[in-house]
C-alpha atoms as one frame of an Amber mdcrd trajectory, in Angstrom:
protein
  19.092 -25.916  18.379  17.449 -23.358  16.101  17.495 -25.776  13.153  15.777
 -28.468  15.274  13.135 -25.968  16.404  12.568 -24.936  12.821  12.191 -28.542
  11.681   9.723 -29.278  14.469   7.727 -26.210  13.496   7.639 -27.315   9.851
   6.454 -30.795  10.780   3.711 -29.407  12.987   2.471 -27.348  10.064   2.284
 -30.436   7.829   3.696 -28.598   4.817   5.628 -30.399   2.134   9.110 -29.120
   1.477   9.039 -26.893   4.519  12.318 -28.187   5.847  14.202 -27.408   2.666
  15.498 -24.046   1.553  15.296 -22.938  -2.038  17.927 -23.905  -4.600  20.903
 -21.601  -5.165  19.461 -20.339  -8.450  16.138 -19.521  -6.862  17.884 -17.917
  -3.893  19.815 -15.641  -6.246  16.612 -14.674  -8.042  14.818 -13.969  -4.766
  17.738 -11.907  -3.483  17.789  -9.871  -6.710  14.067  -9.158  -6.508  14.370
  -8.184  -2.856  17.374  -5.880  -3.401  15.545  -4.109  -6.233  12.414  -3.835
  -4.073  14.346  -2.383  -1.116  16.149   0.239  -3.220  13.059   1.377  -5.143
  10.894   1.203  -2.010  13.180   3.480   0.025  13.909   5.918  -2.803  10.338
   6.095  -4.069   8.549   6.459  -0.747  11.020   9.041   0.554  10.335  11.010
  -2.638   6.578  10.743  -2.016   6.863  12.023   1.559   9.177  14.891   0.564
   6.952  15.793  -2.386   3.861  16.169  -0.222   5.884  18.159   2.330   7.280
  20.565  -0.286   4.333  21.068  -2.663   1.327  22.983  -1.319  -0.906  21.515
  -4.041  -0.196  18.058  -2.653  -0.868  18.976   0.969  -4.506  17.963   1.388
  -6.624  15.526   3.349  -6.470  12.760   0.746  -2.695  12.857   0.513  -2.318
  12.521   4.282  -3.359   8.919   3.736  -0.998   8.679   0.746   1.889   9.665
   3.044   0.634   7.161   5.623   0.610   4.464   2.935   4.167   5.409   1.982
   5.254   5.050   5.608   3.656   1.597   5.725   5.582   0.616   2.592   8.811
   2.219   3.790   9.121   0.455   7.158   9.370  -3.011   5.619  12.292  -1.907
   3.438  14.136  -0.590   6.499  13.852  -3.629   8.789  12.095  -6.880   7.753
  13.346  -7.025   4.151  17.048  -6.607   5.057  16.643  -9.454   7.576  15.080
 -11.639   4.876  17.990 -10.754   2.606  20.434 -11.755   5.349  18.631 -15.075
   5.742  18.927 -15.673   1.994  22.683 -15.007   2.086  23.158 -17.317   5.099
  20.630 -19.873   3.834  19.118 -19.829   7.332  17.702 -17.491   9.975  20.653
 -16.413  12.118  19.208 -13.318  13.830  17.473 -15.025  16.750  13.854 -15.334
  17.820  13.456 -11.713  18.960  14.232 -10.335  15.495  12.054 -13.069  14.003
   9.019 -12.010  16.027   9.732  -8.283  15.591  10.196  -8.504  11.824   7.060
 -10.625  11.446   5.065  -8.145  13.510   6.324  -5.105  11.564   5.631  -6.868
   8.284   2.085  -7.524   9.496   1.680  -3.869  10.483   2.864  -2.834   7.032
   0.550  -5.183   5.140  -2.576  -4.461   7.173  -1.695  -0.775   7.378  -1.385
  -0.679   3.582  -4.806  -2.188   2.888  -6.470  -0.073   5.587  -4.859   3.100
   4.204  -5.902   2.147   0.678  -9.429   1.724   2.038  -9.243   5.130   3.746
  -8.044   6.701   0.476 -10.942   5.130  -1.446 -13.479   6.432   1.089 -11.848
   9.868   0.901 -12.054   9.923  -2.909 -15.657   8.711  -2.767 -16.629  11.518
  -0.378 -14.718  14.120  -2.395 -16.245  13.215  -5.760 -19.684  11.826  -4.856
 -20.452  13.947  -1.787 -18.484  17.097  -2.511 -20.902  19.407  -0.641 -20.091
  17.692   2.655 -16.413  16.979   1.973 -14.876  19.986   3.726 -16.834  19.247
   6.882 -16.120  15.514   6.815 -12.410  15.976   6.118 -11.454  18.934   8.228
  -7.897  18.784   9.546  -9.062  17.537  12.934 -11.337  14.861  11.481  -8.670
  13.699   9.033  -6.142  13.264  11.861  -8.739  11.272  13.786  -9.388   9.052
  10.758  -5.651   8.507  10.357  -5.247   7.607  14.024  -8.200   5.217  13.791
  -6.668   3.572  10.719  -3.439   2.767  12.553  -5.242   1.799  15.769  -7.259
  -0.779  13.836  -4.036  -1.913  12.154  -2.348  -2.509  15.518  -5.414  -4.284
  16.933  -5.519  -6.532  13.871  -1.818  -7.436  14.156  -1.372  -8.039  17.908
  -3.387 -11.324  18.001  -0.551 -12.999  16.059   1.457 -13.101  19.299  -1.331
 -14.933  21.152  -1.967 -17.422  18.354   1.750 -18.026  17.778   1.400 -17.561
  14.037   4.652 -15.643  13.454   7.199 -18.306  12.514  10.203 -18.709  10.254
   9.554 -20.380   6.901  12.777 -21.433   5.131  11.046 -21.573   1.754  10.722
 -17.781   1.734  13.492 -17.011   4.252  11.015 -14.961   6.265   9.461 -14.817
   9.697   5.875 -14.353   8.674   2.277 -15.352   9.213   1.883 -19.135   9.238
  -1.305 -20.156   7.495  -1.758 -23.554   9.168  -1.456 -22.643  12.858  -5.223
 -22.104  13.138  -7.731 -22.557  10.340 -10.315 -20.290  11.959  -7.769 -17.568
  12.604  -6.432 -17.738   9.038  -9.942 -17.473   7.595 -10.615 -14.490   9.878
  -7.368 -12.826   8.757  -8.157 -13.231   5.054 -11.747 -12.049   5.445 -11.109
  -9.073   7.771  -7.707  -7.974   6.463  -8.273  -8.509   2.745 -11.741  -9.445
   1.484 -13.799  -6.880   3.411 -11.431  -3.969   2.606 -11.400  -5.019  -1.059
 -15.217  -5.018  -1.110 -15.358  -1.564   0.526 -12.800  -0.128  -1.911 -14.566
  -1.754  -4.866 -17.885  -0.200  -3.822 -16.344   3.278  -3.481 -14.592   3.145
  -6.841 -17.642   1.644  -8.548 -19.745   4.576  -7.379 -17.104   6.979  -8.667
 -16.992   5.193 -12.028 -20.795   5.462 -12.294 -20.617   9.211 -11.661 -17.855
   9.682 -14.235 -19.861   7.732 -16.832 -22.974   9.793 -16.058 -21.040  13.001
 -16.598 -19.509  11.671 -19.805 -22.915  10.649 -21.177 -24.468  13.959 -20.062
 -27.055  12.325 -17.851 -29.428  15.028 -16.464 -27.635  17.944 -18.188 -29.098
  20.573 -15.863 -28.051  18.750 -12.714 -24.855  16.948 -13.668 -21.906  17.686
 -11.331 -18.751  19.417 -12.425 -15.648  17.244 -12.460 -12.190  18.615 -12.999
  -9.787  16.632 -15.195  -7.452  16.431 -12.203 -10.221  14.813 -10.126 -10.462
  12.019 -12.666  -6.686  11.641 -12.950  -6.278  11.439  -9.171  -9.077   8.900
  -8.997  -7.465   6.791 -11.729  -4.110   6.996  -9.935  -5.487   5.707  -6.643
  -7.607   3.124  -8.448  -4.431   1.796 -10.059  -2.743   1.629  -6.632  -5.660
  -0.475  -5.399  -5.634  -2.768  -8.449  -1.896  -3.444  -8.112  -2.262  -4.152
  -4.403  -5.102  -6.594  -5.068  -3.189  -8.338  -7.871  -0.010  -8.684  -5.790
  -1.712  -9.875  -2.602  -4.626 -11.921  -3.956  -2.598 -15.103  -4.732  -1.175
 -15.315  -1.197  -4.558 -14.654   0.415  -6.332 -17.182  -1.799  -3.690 -19.801
  -0.985  -4.127 -19.033   2.725  -7.898 -19.360   2.452  -7.634 -22.684   0.615
  -5.124 -24.025   3.151  -7.295 -22.923   6.076 -10.399 -24.610   4.687  -8.672
 -27.977   4.258  -5.097 -27.897   5.617  -4.506 -31.654   5.502  -5.255 -32.044
   1.789  -4.418 -28.609   0.387  -1.200 -27.609   2.182   0.972 -30.523   0.961
  -0.292 -30.115  -2.620   0.545 -26.448  -3.101   3.658 -26.247  -5.331   6.594
 -24.606  -3.607   7.218 -22.310  -6.595   3.640 -21.000  -6.354   3.927 -20.373
  -2.626   7.279 -18.586  -2.979   6.121 -16.566  -5.987   2.977 -15.420  -4.184
   5.024 -14.171  -1.235   7.560 -12.268  -3.304   4.802 -10.768  -5.455   3.360
  -9.424  -2.211   6.767  -8.116  -1.100   7.298  -6.447  -4.473   4.090  -4.417
  -4.124   5.690  -2.110  -1.527   7.814  -0.377  -4.192   5.092   0.118  -6.820
   2.977   2.941  -5.388   5.630   5.642  -5.667   6.157   4.690  -9.329   2.415
   5.001 -10.011   2.304   8.474  -8.433   5.200   9.616 -10.594   3.667   8.243
 -13.782   0.117   9.508 -13.278   0.413  12.727 -11.258   2.223  15.732 -12.699
   2.762  17.372  -9.303   4.477  14.276  -7.921   6.481  13.917 -11.131   7.649
  17.528 -10.964   8.671  17.204  -7.315  10.513  13.930  -8.000  12.616  15.681
 -10.643  13.331  18.686  -8.433  14.331  16.573  -5.426  16.541  14.252  -7.472
  18.263  17.220  -9.113  18.754  18.759  -5.688  20.784  15.717  -4.665  23.379
  16.901  -7.165  22.644  20.633  -6.831  21.579  21.314  -3.214  20.940  25.013
  -3.880  18.160  24.074  -6.297  16.048  22.536  -3.541  16.346  25.644  -1.376
  15.577  27.929  -4.333  12.500  25.936  -5.352  11.204  25.774  -1.782  11.693
  29.521  -1.347   9.968  30.265  -4.663   6.984  28.056  -3.805   6.627  29.759
  -0.422   6.763  33.229  -2.038   4.163  32.306  -4.647   1.959  30.896  -1.918
   2.017  34.244  -0.060   1.200  36.226  -3.199  -1.694  34.082  -4.332  -5.038
  33.527  -2.656  -5.840  30.015  -1.494  -7.788  28.097  -4.072 -10.692  25.758
  -3.343  -9.094  23.326  -5.790  -5.835  22.742  -3.900  -6.770  19.104  -3.686
  -6.057  18.660  -7.380  -3.440  19.162 -10.042  -5.257  21.904 -11.970  -6.934
  25.034 -10.632  -9.275  25.604 -13.568 -12.761  24.170 -13.246 -13.417  22.220
 -16.418 -15.918  19.673 -17.468 -14.374  16.214 -17.586 -15.860  15.682 -21.032
 -13.354  17.998 -22.619 -10.340  16.160 -21.262 -11.211  12.531 -20.633
């Protein structure tokens, strides 16, 4: 019964090769990529969350959205991805329609939540670097919590319409219950524009303004009035810029394919090579494990906490000792206005960039 329903769904979508699952070699490759993604996703994002919790230097308004982004990445590794892996092993979806709809919905929450959190991070960095005089007022604890709640409210509102359109369906080519691009051309175009293109434009504007400011400081534009930038400000900006670039690179192929299919589904959909479609999806899936790696590579506070937490897995007393020491140091020292960053010294970016 489920196979017949799946075949009917594929035919209604007018997609070539939809009724056929991938070859055994491709299935093995996809399973390997997904297993690696799940392991690194869970390990990396748990490390991010614990690092922000343990390190006072990482507990700031900007990193609230970093933790939120980690949660968005983490949920897919805990539920939808294991179901996709099960479908690969069984060469079919055997978990029923309820899990199909639930996994598709959670995957949508994760994807839209990720891009909206990346947008919130870019706006936060823009306000911190380009409008530093107003930053503390704009990003008070109360305001930041409101921004975070608004981010996830918009994410939920953007995901719920999938149930009314009926766009969450199983696709045997990628072994996933996911957004179907050909259910409604207008809806698909709206999804790509609202969930991807507009956020990318907003993030690009914010980071472009930051780049302009950094270049002005580097070239000593208006020496008497140029702002002070700490080296850590620039490093944190570069870190989050890299997160955005990787997200855009991983998700752009799938969104561009969806846009092309929506514009002319009859001609475009049958002519998209299956390998391109599958690759674009698994590139998107793979993105969920990359952010934690970027934090570890580009931020010394995250890197230090990663090492401490991983060592504590083998030596539990170390975690308690480090936490106690950090708490004691925090009581002895006065709060610094630069807790948002890696370094406490105020330096001109020219000397370090």
